mmCIF file of C-alpha atoms in Angstrom:
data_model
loop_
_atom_site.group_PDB
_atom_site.id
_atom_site.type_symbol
_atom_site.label_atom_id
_atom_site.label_comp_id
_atom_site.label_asym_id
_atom_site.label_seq_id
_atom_site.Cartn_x
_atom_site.Cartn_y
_atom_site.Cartn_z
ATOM 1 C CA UNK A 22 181.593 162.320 -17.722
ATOM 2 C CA UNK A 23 184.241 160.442 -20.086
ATOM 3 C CA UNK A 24 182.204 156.900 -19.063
ATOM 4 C CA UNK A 25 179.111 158.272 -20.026
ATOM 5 C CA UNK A 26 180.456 159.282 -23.361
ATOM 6 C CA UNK A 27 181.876 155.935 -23.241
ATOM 7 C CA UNK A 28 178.443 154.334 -22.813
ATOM 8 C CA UNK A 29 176.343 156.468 -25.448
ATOM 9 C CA UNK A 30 179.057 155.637 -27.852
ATOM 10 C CA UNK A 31 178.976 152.169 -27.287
ATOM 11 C CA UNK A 32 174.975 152.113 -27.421
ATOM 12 C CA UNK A 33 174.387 153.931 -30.371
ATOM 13 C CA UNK A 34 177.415 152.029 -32.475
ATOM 14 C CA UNK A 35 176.376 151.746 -36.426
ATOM 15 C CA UNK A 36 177.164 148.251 -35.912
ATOM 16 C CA UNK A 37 173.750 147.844 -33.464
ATOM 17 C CA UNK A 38 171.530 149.433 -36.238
ATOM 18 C CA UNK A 39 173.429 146.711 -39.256
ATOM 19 C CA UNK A 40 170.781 146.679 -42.341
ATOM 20 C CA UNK A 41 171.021 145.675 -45.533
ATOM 21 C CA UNK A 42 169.454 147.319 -48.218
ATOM 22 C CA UNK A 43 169.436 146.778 -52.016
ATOM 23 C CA UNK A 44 171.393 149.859 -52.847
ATOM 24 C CA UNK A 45 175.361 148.821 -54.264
ATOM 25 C CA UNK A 46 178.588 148.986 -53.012
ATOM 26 C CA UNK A 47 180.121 148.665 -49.594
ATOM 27 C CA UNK A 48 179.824 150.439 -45.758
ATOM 28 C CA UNK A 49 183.148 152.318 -46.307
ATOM 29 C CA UNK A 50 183.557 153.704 -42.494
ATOM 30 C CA UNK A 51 183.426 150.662 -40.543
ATOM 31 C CA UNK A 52 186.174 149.776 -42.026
ATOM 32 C CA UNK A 53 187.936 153.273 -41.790
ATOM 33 C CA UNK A 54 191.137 152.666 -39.497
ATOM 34 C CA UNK A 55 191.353 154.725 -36.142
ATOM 35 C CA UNK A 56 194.785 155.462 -36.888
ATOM 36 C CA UNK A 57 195.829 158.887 -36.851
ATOM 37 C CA UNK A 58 199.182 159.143 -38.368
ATOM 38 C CA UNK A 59 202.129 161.597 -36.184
ATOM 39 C CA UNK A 60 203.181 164.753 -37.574
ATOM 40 C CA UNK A 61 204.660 164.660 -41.165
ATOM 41 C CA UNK A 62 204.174 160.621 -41.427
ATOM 42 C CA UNK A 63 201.876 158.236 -43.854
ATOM 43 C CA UNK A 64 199.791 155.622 -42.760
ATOM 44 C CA UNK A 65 198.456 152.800 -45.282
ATOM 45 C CA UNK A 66 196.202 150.061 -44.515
ATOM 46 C CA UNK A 67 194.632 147.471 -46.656
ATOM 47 C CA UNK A 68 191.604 144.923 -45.699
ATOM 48 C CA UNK A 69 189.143 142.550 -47.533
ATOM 49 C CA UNK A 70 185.927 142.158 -46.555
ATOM 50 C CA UNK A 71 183.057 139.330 -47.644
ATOM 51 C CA UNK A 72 179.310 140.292 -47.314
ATOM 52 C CA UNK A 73 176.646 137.689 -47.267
ATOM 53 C CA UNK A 74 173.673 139.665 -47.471
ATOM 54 C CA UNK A 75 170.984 136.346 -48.724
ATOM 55 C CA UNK A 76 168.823 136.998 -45.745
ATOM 56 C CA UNK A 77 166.177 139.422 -45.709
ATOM 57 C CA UNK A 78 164.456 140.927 -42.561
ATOM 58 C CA UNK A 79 162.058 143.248 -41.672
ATOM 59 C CA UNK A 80 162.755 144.991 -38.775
ATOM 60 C CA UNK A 81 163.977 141.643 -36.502
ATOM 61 C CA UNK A 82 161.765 139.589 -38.546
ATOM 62 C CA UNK A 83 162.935 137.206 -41.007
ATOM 63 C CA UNK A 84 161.296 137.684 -44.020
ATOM 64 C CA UNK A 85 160.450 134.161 -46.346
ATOM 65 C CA UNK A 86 162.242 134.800 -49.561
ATOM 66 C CA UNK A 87 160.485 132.244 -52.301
ATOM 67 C CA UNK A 88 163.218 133.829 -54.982
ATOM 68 C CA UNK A 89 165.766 131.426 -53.853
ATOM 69 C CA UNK A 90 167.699 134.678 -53.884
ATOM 70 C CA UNK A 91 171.874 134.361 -52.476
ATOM 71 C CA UNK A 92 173.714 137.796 -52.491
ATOM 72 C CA UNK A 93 177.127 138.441 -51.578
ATOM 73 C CA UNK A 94 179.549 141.294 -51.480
ATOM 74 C CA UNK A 95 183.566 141.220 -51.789
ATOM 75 C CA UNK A 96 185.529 143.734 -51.336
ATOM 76 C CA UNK A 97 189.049 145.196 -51.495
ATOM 77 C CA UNK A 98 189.594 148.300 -49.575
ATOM 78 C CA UNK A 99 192.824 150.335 -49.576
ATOM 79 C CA UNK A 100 193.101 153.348 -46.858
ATOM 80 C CA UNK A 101 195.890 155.788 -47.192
ATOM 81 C CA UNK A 102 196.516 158.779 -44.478
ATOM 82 C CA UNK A 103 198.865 161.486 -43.830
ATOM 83 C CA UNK A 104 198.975 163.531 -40.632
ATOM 84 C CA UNK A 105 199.651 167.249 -40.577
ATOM 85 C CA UNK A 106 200.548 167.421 -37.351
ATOM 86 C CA UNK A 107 199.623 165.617 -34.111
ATOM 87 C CA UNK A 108 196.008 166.518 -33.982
ATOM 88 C CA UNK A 109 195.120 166.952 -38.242
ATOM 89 C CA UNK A 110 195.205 164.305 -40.482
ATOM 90 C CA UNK A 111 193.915 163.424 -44.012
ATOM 91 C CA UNK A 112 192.415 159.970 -44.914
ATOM 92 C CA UNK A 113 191.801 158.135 -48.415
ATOM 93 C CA UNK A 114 189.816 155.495 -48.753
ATOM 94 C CA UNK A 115 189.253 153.680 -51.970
ATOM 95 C CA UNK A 116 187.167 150.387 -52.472
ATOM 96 C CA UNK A 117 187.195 147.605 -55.289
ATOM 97 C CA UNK A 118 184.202 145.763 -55.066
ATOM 98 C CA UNK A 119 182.618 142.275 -56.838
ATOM 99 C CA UNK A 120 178.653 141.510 -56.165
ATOM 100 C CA UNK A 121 177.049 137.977 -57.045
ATOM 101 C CA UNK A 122 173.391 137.341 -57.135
ATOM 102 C CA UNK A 123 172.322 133.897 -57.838
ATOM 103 C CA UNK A 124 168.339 133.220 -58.211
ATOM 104 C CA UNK A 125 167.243 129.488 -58.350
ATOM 105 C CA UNK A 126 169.873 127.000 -59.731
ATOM 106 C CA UNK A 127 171.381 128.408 -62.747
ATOM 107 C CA UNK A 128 170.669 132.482 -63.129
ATOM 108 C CA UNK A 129 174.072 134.178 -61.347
ATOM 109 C CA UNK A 130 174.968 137.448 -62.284
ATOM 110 C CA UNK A 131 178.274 139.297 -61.005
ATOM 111 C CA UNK A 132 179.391 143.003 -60.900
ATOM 112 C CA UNK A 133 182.531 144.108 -60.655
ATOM 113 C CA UNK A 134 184.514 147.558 -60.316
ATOM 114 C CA UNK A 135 186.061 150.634 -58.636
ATOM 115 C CA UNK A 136 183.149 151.180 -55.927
ATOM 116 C CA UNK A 137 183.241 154.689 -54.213
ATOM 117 C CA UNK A 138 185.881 156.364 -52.413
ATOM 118 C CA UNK A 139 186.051 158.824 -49.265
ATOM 119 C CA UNK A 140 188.058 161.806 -48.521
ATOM 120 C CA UNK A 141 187.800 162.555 -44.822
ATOM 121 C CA UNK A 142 189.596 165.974 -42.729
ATOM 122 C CA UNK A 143 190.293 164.280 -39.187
ATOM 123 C CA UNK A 144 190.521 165.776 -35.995
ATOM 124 C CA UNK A 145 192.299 163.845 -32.956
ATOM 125 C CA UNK A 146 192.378 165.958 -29.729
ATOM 126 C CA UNK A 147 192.988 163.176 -27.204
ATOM 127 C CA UNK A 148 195.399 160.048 -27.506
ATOM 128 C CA UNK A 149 196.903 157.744 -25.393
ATOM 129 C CA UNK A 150 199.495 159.396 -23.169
ATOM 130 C CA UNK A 151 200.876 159.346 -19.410
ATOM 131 C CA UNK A 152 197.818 161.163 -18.781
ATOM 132 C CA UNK A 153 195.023 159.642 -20.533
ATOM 133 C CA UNK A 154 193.828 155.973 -21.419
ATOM 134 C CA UNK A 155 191.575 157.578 -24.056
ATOM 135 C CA UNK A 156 191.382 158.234 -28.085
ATOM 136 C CA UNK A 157 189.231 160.958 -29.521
ATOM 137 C CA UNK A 158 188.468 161.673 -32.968
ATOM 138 C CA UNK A 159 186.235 163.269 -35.187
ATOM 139 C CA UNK A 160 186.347 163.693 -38.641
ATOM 140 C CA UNK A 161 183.947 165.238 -41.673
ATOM 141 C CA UNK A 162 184.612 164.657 -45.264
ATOM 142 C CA UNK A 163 183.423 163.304 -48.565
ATOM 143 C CA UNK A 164 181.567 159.872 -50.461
ATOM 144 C CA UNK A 165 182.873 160.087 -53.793
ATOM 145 C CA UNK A 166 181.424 157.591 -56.722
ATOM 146 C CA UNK A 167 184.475 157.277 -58.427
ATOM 147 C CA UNK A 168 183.016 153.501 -60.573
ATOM 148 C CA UNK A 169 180.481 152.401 -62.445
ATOM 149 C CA UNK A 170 176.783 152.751 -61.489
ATOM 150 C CA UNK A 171 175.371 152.179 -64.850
ATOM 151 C CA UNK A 172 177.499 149.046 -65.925
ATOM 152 C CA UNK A 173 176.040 146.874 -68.199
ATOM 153 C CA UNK A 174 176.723 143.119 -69.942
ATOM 154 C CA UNK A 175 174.224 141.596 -72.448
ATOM 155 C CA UNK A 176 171.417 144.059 -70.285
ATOM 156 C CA UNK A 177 172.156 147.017 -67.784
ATOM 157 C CA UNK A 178 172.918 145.343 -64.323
ATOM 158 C CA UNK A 179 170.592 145.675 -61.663
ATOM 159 C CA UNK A 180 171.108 148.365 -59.036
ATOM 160 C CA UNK A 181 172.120 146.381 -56.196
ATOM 161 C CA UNK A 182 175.160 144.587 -58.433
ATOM 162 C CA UNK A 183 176.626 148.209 -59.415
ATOM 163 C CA UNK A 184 180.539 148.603 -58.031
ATOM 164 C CA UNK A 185 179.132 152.310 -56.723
ATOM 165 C CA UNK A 186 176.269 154.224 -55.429
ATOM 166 C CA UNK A 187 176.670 156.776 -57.750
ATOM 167 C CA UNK A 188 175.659 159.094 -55.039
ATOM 168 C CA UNK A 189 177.765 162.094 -53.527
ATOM 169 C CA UNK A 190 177.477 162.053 -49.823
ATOM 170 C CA UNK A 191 178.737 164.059 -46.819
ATOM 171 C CA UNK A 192 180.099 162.333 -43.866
ATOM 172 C CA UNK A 193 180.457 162.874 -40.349
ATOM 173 C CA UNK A 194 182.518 160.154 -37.972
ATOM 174 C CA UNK A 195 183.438 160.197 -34.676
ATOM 175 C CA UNK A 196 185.090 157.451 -32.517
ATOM 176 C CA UNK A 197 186.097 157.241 -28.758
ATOM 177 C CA UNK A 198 188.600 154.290 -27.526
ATOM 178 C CA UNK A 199 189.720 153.160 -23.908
ATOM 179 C CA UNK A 200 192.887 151.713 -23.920
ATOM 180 C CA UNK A 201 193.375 149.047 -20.908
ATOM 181 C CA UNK A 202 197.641 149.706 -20.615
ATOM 182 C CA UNK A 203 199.253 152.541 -21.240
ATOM 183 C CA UNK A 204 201.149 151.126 -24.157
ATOM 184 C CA UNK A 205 197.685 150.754 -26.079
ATOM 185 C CA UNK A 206 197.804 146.971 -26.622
ATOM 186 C CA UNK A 207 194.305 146.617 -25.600
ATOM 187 C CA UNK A 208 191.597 149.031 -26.689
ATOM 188 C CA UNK A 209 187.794 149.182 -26.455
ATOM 189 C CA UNK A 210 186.353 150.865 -29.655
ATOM 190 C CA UNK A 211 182.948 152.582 -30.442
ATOM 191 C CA UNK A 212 182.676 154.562 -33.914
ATOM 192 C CA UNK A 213 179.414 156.742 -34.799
ATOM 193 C CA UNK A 214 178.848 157.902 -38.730
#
């Protein structure tokens, strides 16, 4: 039973269905740490992630942009967590984010701000012990749009350059690891949202 879950986890990762769309800021769970801090402890994690999102498809299809059009995405994301006990745990995520958009030769536009942020109530009933090689978590929580989705310069920026969505969302996550050694040096991670 635990390697089928293994396999439907694996098979229906986010990261299989990847799309771009021209909404703003960043995917804020993949880069969501599976960390679940111990009873009465913090956890804080930082990463930076770059985006090149020039390349437009349709389905698998590459789609001929005549625009010229090069996008990308940076982004600063900060993750802070405290655990209740050994199965409860609180994460924080909060995301800085800078968005260029350069059509033809000379007409680049940036955006730049606090993107959104996520508030997420985690639930970790299995972790590596004697007795298991396996991590499970679930968690449900809140997308927050704690920047800008209006921001303008000379003219109101385009939706896609806005630091946030704007949009209040409610998320579900769940992820399932394998570790390879007891000591957890070597996992094999799936995460669904």
């Amino acid at each position: 039973m635990k390697q089928i879950l293994v396999l439907c986890l694996v098979f229906i990762s986010p990261h299989l269905w990847g799309a771009t769309c021209s909404c703003s800021s960043v995917p804020l769970l993949g880069s969501m740490s599976s960390a679940s801090p111990a009873d009465s402890s913090w956890f804080f994690s930082s990463s930076y992630e770059i985006h090149d999102i020039s390349d437009l498809y349709s389905g698998s299809n590459e789609v001929n942009d005549e625009t010229g059009r090069d996008r990308d995405s940076q982004s600063l994301l900060l993750e802070v967590s405290y655990g209740f006990n050994e199965k409860w745990s609180i994460t924080g995520l909060l995301s800085a984010v800078e968005q260029n958009r350069k059509v033809g030769e000379n007409d680049s536009t940036t955006g730049r701000g606090i993107g959104d942020g996520l508030v997420m109530l985690k639930y970790s009933p299995k972790k590596v012990d004697l007795f298991s090689c396996y991590v499970l978590s679930f968690g449900i929580g809140a997308k927050i749009p704690l920047g800008d989705d209006n921001k303008t310069g000379f003219v109101t920026l385009a939706e896609d350059l806005q630091p946030s969505t704007g949009a209040y969302s409610g998320v579900f996550w769940g992820q399932v690891s394998r570790s390879f050694d007891r000591s957890a040096r070597s996992l094999l991670h799936a995460a669904v949202s």
